[in-house]
XYZ file of C-alpha atoms in Angstrom:
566
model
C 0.000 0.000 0.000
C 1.347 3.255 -0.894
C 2.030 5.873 1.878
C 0.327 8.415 1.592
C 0.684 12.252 3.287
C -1.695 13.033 6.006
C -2.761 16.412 5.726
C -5.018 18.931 7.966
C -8.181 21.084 6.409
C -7.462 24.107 7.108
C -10.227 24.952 9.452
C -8.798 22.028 12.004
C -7.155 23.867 14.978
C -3.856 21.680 16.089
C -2.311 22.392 19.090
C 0.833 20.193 20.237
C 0.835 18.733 23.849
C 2.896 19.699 26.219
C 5.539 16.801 25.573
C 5.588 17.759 22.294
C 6.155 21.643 22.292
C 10.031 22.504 21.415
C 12.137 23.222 24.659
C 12.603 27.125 24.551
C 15.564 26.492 27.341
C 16.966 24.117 24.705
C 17.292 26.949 21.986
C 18.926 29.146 25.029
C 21.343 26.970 26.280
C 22.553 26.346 22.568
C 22.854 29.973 22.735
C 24.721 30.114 25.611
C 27.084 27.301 24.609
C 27.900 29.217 21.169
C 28.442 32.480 23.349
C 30.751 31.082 25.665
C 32.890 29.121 22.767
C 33.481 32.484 21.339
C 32.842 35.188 23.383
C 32.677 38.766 21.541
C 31.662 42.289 22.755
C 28.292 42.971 20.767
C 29.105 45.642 18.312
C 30.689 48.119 20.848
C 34.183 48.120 22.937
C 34.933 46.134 26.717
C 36.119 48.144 29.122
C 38.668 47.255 31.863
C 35.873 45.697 34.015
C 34.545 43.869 30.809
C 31.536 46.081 30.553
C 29.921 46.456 27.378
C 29.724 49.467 25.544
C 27.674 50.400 22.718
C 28.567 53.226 20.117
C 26.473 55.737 20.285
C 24.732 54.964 17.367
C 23.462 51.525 18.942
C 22.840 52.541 22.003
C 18.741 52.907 22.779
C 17.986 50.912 19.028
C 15.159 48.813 18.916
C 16.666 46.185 16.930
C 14.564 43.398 16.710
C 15.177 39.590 17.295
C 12.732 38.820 14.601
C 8.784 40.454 14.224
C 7.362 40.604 16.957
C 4.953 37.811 17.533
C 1.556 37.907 19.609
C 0.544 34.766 21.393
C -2.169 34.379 19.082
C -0.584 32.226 17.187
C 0.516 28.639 18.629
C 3.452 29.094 20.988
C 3.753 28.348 24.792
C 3.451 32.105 25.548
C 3.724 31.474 29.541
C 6.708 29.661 29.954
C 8.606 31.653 31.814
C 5.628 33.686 33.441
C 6.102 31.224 36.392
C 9.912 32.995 36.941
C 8.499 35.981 37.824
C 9.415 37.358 40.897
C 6.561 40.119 42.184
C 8.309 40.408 45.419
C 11.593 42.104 43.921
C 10.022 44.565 41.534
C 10.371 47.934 42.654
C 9.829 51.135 39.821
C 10.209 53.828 42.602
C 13.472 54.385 41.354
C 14.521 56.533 38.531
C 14.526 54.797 35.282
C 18.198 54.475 34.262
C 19.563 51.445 32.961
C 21.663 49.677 35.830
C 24.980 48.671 33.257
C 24.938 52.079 30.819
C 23.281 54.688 32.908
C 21.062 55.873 29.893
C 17.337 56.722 30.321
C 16.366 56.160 27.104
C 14.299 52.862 26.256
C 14.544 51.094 29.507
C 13.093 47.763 30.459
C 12.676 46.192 33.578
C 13.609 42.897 33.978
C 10.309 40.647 36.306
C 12.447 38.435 37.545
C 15.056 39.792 39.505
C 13.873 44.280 39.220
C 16.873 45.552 37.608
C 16.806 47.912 34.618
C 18.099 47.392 31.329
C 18.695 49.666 28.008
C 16.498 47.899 24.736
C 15.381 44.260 24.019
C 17.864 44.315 20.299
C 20.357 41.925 19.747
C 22.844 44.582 20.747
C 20.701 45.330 24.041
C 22.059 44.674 27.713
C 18.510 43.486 28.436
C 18.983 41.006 25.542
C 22.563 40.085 27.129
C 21.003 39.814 30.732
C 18.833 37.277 29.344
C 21.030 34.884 28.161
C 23.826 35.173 30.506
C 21.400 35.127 33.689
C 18.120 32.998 32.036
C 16.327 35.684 32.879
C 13.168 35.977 30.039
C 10.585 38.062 30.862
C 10.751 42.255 30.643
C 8.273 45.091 30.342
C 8.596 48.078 28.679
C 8.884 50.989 31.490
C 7.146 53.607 29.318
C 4.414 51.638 27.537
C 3.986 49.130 30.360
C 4.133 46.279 27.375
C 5.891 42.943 27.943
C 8.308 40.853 25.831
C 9.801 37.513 26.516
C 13.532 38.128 25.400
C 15.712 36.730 23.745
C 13.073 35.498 21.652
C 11.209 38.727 21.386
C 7.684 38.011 21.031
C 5.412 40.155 23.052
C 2.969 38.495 25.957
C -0.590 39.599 26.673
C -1.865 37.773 29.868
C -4.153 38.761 32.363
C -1.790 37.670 34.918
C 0.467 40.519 34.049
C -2.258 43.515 34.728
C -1.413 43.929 38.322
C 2.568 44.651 37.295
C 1.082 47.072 34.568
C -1.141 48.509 37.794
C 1.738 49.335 39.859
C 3.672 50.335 37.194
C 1.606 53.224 35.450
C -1.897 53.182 38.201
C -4.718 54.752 36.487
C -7.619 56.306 38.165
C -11.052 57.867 37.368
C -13.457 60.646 38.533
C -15.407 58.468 40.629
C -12.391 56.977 42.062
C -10.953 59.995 42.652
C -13.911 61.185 44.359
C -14.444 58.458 46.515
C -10.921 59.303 48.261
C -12.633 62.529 49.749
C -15.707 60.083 51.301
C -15.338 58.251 54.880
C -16.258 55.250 53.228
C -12.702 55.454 52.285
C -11.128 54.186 55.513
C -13.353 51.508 55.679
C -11.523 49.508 52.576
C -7.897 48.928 53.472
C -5.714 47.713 50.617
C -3.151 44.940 51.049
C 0.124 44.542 50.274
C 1.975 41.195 48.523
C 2.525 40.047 52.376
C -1.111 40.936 52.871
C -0.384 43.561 55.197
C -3.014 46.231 55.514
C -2.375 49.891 54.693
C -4.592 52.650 53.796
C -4.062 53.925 49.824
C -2.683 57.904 50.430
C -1.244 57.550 53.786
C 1.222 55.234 53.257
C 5.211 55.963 54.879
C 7.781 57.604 52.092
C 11.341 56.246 52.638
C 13.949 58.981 53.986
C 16.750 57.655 51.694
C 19.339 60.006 53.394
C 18.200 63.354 54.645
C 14.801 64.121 52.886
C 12.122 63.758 55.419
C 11.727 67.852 55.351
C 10.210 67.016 51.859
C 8.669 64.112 52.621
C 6.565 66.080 55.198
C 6.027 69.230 52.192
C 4.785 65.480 49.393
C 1.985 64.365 51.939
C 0.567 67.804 52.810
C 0.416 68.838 48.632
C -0.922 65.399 48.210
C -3.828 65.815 50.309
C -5.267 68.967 49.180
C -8.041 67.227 47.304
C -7.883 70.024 43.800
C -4.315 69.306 43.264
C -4.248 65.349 44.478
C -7.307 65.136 41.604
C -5.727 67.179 38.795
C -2.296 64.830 39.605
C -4.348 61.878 39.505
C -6.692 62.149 36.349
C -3.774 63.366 34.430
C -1.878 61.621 31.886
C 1.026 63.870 30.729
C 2.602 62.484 27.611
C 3.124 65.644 25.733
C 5.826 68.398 26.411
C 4.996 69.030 29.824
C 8.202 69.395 32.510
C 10.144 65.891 34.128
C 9.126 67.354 37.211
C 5.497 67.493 36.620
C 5.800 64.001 35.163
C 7.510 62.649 37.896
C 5.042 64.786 40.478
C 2.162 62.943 39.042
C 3.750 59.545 38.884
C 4.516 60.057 43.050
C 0.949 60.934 43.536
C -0.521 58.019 41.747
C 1.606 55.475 43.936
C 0.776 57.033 47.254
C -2.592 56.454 46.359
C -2.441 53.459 44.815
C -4.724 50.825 45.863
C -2.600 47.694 44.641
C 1.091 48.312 46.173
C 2.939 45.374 46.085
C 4.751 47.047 49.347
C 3.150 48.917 51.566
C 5.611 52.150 51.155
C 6.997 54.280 48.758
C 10.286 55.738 47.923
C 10.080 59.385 46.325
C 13.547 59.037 44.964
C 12.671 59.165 41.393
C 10.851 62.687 42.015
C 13.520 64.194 44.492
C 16.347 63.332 41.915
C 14.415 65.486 39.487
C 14.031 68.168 41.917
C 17.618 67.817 42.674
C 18.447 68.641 38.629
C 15.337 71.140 38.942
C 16.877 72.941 41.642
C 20.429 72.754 40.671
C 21.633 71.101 43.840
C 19.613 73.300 45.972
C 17.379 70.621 47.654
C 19.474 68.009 47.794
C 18.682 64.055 49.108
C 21.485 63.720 51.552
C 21.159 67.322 53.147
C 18.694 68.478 55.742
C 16.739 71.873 54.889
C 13.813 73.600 55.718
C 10.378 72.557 54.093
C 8.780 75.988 53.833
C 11.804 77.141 51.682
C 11.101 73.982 49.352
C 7.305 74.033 49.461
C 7.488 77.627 48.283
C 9.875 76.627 45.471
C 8.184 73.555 44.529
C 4.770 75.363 44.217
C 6.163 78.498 41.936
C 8.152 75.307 39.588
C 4.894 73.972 39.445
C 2.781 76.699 38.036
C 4.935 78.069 36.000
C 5.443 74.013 34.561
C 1.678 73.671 34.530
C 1.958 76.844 31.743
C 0.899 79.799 34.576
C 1.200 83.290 34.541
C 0.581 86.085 36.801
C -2.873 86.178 35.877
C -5.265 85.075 39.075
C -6.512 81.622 38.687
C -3.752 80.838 35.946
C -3.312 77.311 37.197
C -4.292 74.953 39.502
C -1.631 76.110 41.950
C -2.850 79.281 42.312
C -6.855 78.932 41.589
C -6.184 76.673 45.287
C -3.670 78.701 46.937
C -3.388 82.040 45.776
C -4.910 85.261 48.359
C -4.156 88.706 48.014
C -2.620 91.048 50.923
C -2.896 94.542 51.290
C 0.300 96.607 52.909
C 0.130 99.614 54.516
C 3.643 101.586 55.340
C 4.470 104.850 56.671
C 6.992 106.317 58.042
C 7.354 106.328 61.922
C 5.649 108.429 63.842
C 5.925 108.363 67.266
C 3.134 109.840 69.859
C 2.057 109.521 73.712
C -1.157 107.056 73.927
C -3.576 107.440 76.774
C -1.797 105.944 79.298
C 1.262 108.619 78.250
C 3.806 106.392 77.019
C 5.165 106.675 73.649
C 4.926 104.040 70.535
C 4.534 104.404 66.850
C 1.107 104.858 65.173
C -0.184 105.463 61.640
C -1.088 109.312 60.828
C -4.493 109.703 59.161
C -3.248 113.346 58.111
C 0.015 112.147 56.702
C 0.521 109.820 53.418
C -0.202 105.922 53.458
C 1.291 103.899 50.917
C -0.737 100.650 50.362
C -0.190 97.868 48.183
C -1.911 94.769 47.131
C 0.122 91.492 46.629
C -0.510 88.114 45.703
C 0.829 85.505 48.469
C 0.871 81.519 48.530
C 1.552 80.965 52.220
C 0.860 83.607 54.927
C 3.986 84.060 57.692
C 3.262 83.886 61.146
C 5.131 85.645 63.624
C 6.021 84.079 67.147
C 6.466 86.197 70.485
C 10.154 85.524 71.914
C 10.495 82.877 74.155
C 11.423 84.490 77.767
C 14.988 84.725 78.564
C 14.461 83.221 81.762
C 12.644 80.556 82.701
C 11.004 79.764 86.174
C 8.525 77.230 87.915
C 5.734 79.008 86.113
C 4.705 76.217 83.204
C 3.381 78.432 80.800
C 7.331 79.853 80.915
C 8.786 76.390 80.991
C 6.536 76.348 77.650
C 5.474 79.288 76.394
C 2.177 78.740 74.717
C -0.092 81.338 72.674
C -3.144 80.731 70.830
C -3.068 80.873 67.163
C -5.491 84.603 67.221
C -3.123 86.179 68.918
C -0.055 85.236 66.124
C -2.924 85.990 63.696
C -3.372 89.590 65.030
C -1.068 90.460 62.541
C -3.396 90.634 60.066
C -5.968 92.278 61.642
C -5.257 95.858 59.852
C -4.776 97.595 63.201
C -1.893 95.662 64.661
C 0.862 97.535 63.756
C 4.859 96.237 62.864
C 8.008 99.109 62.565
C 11.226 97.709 60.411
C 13.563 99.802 59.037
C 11.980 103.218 59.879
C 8.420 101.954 58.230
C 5.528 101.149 60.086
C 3.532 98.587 58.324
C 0.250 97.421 58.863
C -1.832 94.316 57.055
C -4.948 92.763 56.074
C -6.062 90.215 54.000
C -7.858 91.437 50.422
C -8.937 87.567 49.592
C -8.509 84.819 51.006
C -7.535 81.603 49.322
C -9.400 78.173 48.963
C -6.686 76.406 50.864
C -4.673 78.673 52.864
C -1.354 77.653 54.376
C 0.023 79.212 57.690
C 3.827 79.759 57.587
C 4.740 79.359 61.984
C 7.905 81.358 61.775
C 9.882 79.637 64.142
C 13.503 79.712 63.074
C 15.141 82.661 62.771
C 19.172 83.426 61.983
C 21.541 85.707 63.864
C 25.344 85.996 62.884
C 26.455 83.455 64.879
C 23.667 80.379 64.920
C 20.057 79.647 63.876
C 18.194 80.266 66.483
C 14.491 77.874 67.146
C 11.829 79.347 69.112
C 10.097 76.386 71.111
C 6.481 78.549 71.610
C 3.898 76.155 71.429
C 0.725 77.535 69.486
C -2.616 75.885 70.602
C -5.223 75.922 67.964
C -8.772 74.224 67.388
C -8.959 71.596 64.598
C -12.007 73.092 63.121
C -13.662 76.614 63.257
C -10.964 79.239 63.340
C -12.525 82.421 61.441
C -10.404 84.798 59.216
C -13.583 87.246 58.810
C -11.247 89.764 61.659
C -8.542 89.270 58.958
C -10.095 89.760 55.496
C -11.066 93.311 54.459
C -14.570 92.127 52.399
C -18.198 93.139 52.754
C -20.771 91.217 54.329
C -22.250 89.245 51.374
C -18.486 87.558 51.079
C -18.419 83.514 51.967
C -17.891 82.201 55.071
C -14.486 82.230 55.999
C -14.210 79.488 58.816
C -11.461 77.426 58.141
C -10.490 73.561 59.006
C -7.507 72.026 59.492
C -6.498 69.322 57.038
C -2.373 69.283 57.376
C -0.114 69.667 59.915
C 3.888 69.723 59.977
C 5.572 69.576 63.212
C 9.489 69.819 63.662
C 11.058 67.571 66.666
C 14.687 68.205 67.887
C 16.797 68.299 71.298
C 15.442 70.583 73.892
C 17.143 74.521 73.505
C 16.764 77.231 71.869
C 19.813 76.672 68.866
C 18.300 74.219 65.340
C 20.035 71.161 65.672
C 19.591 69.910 62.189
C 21.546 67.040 62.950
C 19.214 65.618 65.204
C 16.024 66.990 63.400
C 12.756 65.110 63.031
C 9.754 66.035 61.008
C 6.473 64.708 60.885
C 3.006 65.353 59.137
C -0.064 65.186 60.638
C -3.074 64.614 58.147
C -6.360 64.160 58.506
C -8.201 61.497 57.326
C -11.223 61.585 54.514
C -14.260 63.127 55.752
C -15.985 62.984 58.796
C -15.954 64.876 62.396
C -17.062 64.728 65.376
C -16.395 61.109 67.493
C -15.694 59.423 63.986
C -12.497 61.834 62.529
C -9.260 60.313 62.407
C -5.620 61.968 62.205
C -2.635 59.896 61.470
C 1.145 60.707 61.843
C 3.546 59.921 59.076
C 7.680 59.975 60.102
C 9.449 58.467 56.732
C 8.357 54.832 56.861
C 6.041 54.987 60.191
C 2.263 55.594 59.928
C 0.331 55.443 62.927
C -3.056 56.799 64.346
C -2.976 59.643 66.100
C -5.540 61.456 68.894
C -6.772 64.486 67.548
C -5.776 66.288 71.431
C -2.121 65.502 70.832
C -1.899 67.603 67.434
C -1.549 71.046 68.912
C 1.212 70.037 71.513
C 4.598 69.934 68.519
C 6.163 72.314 67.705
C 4.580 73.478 64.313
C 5.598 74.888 61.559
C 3.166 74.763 58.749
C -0.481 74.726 58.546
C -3.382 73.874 55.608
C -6.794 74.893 56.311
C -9.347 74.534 54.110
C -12.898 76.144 54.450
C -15.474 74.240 56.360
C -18.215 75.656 53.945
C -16.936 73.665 50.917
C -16.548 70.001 53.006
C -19.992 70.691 54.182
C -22.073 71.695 51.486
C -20.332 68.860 49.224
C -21.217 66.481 51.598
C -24.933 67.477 51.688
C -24.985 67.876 48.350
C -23.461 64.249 47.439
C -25.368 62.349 50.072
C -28.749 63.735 48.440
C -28.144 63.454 44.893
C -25.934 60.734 44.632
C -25.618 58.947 47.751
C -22.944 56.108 47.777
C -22.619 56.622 44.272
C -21.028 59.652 43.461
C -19.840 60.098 39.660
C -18.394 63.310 39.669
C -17.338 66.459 42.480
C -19.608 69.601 42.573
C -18.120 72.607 42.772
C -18.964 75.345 44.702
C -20.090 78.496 43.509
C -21.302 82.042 44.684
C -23.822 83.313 42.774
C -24.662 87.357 42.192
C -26.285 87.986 45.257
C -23.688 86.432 46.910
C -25.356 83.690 48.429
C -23.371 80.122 47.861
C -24.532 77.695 45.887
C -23.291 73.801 43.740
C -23.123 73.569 40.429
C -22.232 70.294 38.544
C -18.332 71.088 37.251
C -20.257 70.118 33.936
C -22.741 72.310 34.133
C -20.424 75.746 34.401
């Protein structure tokens, strides 16, 4: 009988078993054996250390094994899925491949973390593959993975949580939701399933950075700029900075960490180039100076001008202050003694100014101290350090007598505690502890507006504190800083603070807030929290698909409006 040729129709799908599938480790080692029975530097130079360098006009090609193959087709797409190691991947660090240094087309290798430059024949990533069996990489920018040295791209379900943590997404109700209490009732976990709470997670002090760690959780929680960060997806010209901004935000929030922290070292080495060298990882500064840097780079990134409401940096911080000066003018009082006061009959220069953060001046600490407690500690109450914008208190410097008052007041304002100050010898810290309620404190006494303007009763929603040994000199040595921030929504029995030092997170009692040493405040107005609450619990109710915003209408009564509706 003649043999004859068994063939397929063409609509029969054939699939090989496992037995029967070519070994992919086979075609590797055969690799490996040719490489080591002749080994050559791929098109580029060794150095000394037997480094490989590409020319520059290899380096960053994406020279292709062959075309690039989905797993459509028949081919045992997962067989080196089961090498891949969740629990070293870590893209908190700045995207730089780990043998060349470049930035430019880097891949991250899922089995042991470390970055590589291309997936080409000519690639290190190609290299690490065969020399270490090492298969499986992702693309760092477009979040795609290839199985190398083959270099066929995988799409598996499998892989979505890697893409997650790599480039999190998030959408308007998401984002929305992080404002609700129902928020702290849904703890994430970690790979180790520990249980953390997306947003107020620790940031890792690699060397000396905790005074910006303290600046990246207060910006973060101001719910305008933590939304705009979130919901953005900046792929155009927009600044490294910005980029890198975002990319931080989106991690702290994330609800799928594979660890339970975050290290801000691929944003502070950008602010480090930013800056040129002036905030610096390994050296200690002060995190007013940087948060009033970091939020002028911003807006002016974010394409701002001088205009009012030119970004969202200044549409959520931005006031206006109105300066009085004169020169001194010194007359008895009632009680006969002598101090400077303004002269209605004489010449008053005023001028209006825009302002981000207002200063707040501390009394001097006594020079001696007694028994008495309150001069142990000196304590005042944040209306009396507020008195200076009151428009009668009155300040002389430099032959001037100067007197201020708020002309608007911003949607979050920030309160600059003024408690370091520099003589020629040292930098002096003044320990005066300023009590302050966590909710109600009313800047009508400080805002010069008529009586159909907003409410201005403000709540706290950040607080920085600064812990170092007991004196009067900065120790920056020895400095600690923590941030206090409250959580989502709420009041009453129910509100929660927690603390945040570097990698520590821990709940705090809202009494204990007041007692540090503090140094910079964000208050928010208790109008807006209230009214959007109302407003989303009757309209919406658990379900809330987008944030009203609130308006004043022309007779200058407030009002919500649907941010679609405007």
């Amino acid at each position: 009988m003649a043999n004859r040729k068994q063939t397929l129709p063409p609509s029969t799908n054939y699939s090989r078993t496992s037995d029967e599938r070519p070994a992919k480790r086979a075609k590797v080692d055969d690799i490996n054996q040719a490489s080591t029975s002749s080994v050559e530097p791929l098109n580029g130079t060794e150095d000394s250390n037997g480094a490989i360098q590409l020319s520059e006009d290899e380096e960053g090609l994406e020279e292709e094994v062959g075309p690039v193959q989905s797993n459509n087709e028949p081919r045992a797409s997962d067989l080196y899925l089961d090498t891949i190691n969740r629990a070293l991947l870590d893209f908190d660090f700045e995207k730089v491949c780990s043998v060349s240094m470049s930035d430019i087309n880097i891949y991250g290798c899922l089995v042991c973390g470390k970055y590589f430059q291309g997936r080409g024949r000519n690639s290190y990533a190609y290299a690490h593959s065969i020399h270490d069996d090492h298969h499986v990489f992702i693309n760092l920018e477009t979040t795609k993975v290839y199985v190398l040295p083959d270099g066929y791209l995988v799409s598996d379900p499998s892989l979505e949580d890697i893409s997650f943590v790599l480039n999190p997404s998030f959408t308007k109700v998401s984002t929305s939701n992080l404002s609700s209490p129902s928020h702290l009732l849904k703890p994430s976990y970690d790979l180790s399933s520990k249980p953390y709470l997306p947003g107020y997670v620790g940031l890792n002090n690699i060397k000396r950075n905790d005074h910006m760690n303290v600046i990246i959780h207060s910006l973060l929680h101001i719910p305008p700029l933590r939304d705009y960060l979130l919901l953005s997806s900046f792929r155009g010209k927009e600044s490294e900075l910005l980029k890198r901004f975002a990319a931080l935000a989106k991690k702290i929030w994330n609800p799928r960490l594979f660890k339970s922290q975050v290290s801000p070292h691929e944003f502070l080495q950008e602010v480090n180039r930013a800056s040129v060298g002036k905030f610096r990882l390994e050296q200690q500064g002060d995190p007013v100076e940087f948060l009033g840097w970091l939020l002028n780079r911003l807006h002016k990134d974010m394409g701002g001008t001088k205009r009012k409401n030119s970004s969202i940096i200044f549409s959520t911080f931005q006031g206006e202050l109105r300066a009085e000066t004169q020169h001194v003018v010194v007359r008895p009082d009632s009680t006969g003694s002598e101090k400077p006061q303004f002269d209605i009959d004489r010449d008053i220069k005023a001028t209006v100014s825009p302002f981000l953060f207002l200063a707040v001046d501390l009394p001097p600490p006594p020079l001696f101290q007694d028994t008495v407690e309150k001069n142990i500690i000196p304590q005042v109450s944040i209306h009396s350090v507020l008195a200076k914008y009151d428009g009668i208190t009155t300040q002389e410097s430099a032959g001037q007598l100067r007197r201020y008052k708020c002309q608007r007041l911003p949607q979050y304002i920030i309160l600059h505690y003024k408690r370091f100050t520099k003589n020629a010898f040292v930098e002096e810290k003044n320990p005066t502890i300023v009590t302050f309620p966590l909710r109600g404190v009313d800047f009508r006494e400080y805002l010069d507006a008529p009586p159909t303007h907003p409410p201005t009763v403000y709540d706290l929603i950040a607080n920085v504190t600064h812990e170092s040994v007991a004196g009067t000199t900065r120790d920056k040595e020895n400095t600690i800083w923590k941030a206090h921030l409250r959580a989502a929504g709420g009041g009453g029995e129910g509100e929660k603070w927690f603390q945040i030092q570097d990698l520590i997170v821990e709940e705090m009692r809202k009494e204990m807030i007041f007692l540090g040493e503090t140094v910079l405040q964000v208050r928010y107005p208790y109008i807006l929290e209230y009214r959007i609450l109302t407003y989303l619990r009757i309209r919406y109710g658990s379900d809330v698909p987008r944030t009203p915003t609130p308006r004043v209408t022309r007779q200058g009564k407030w009002t919500l409006i649907d941010s679609e509706e405007v």
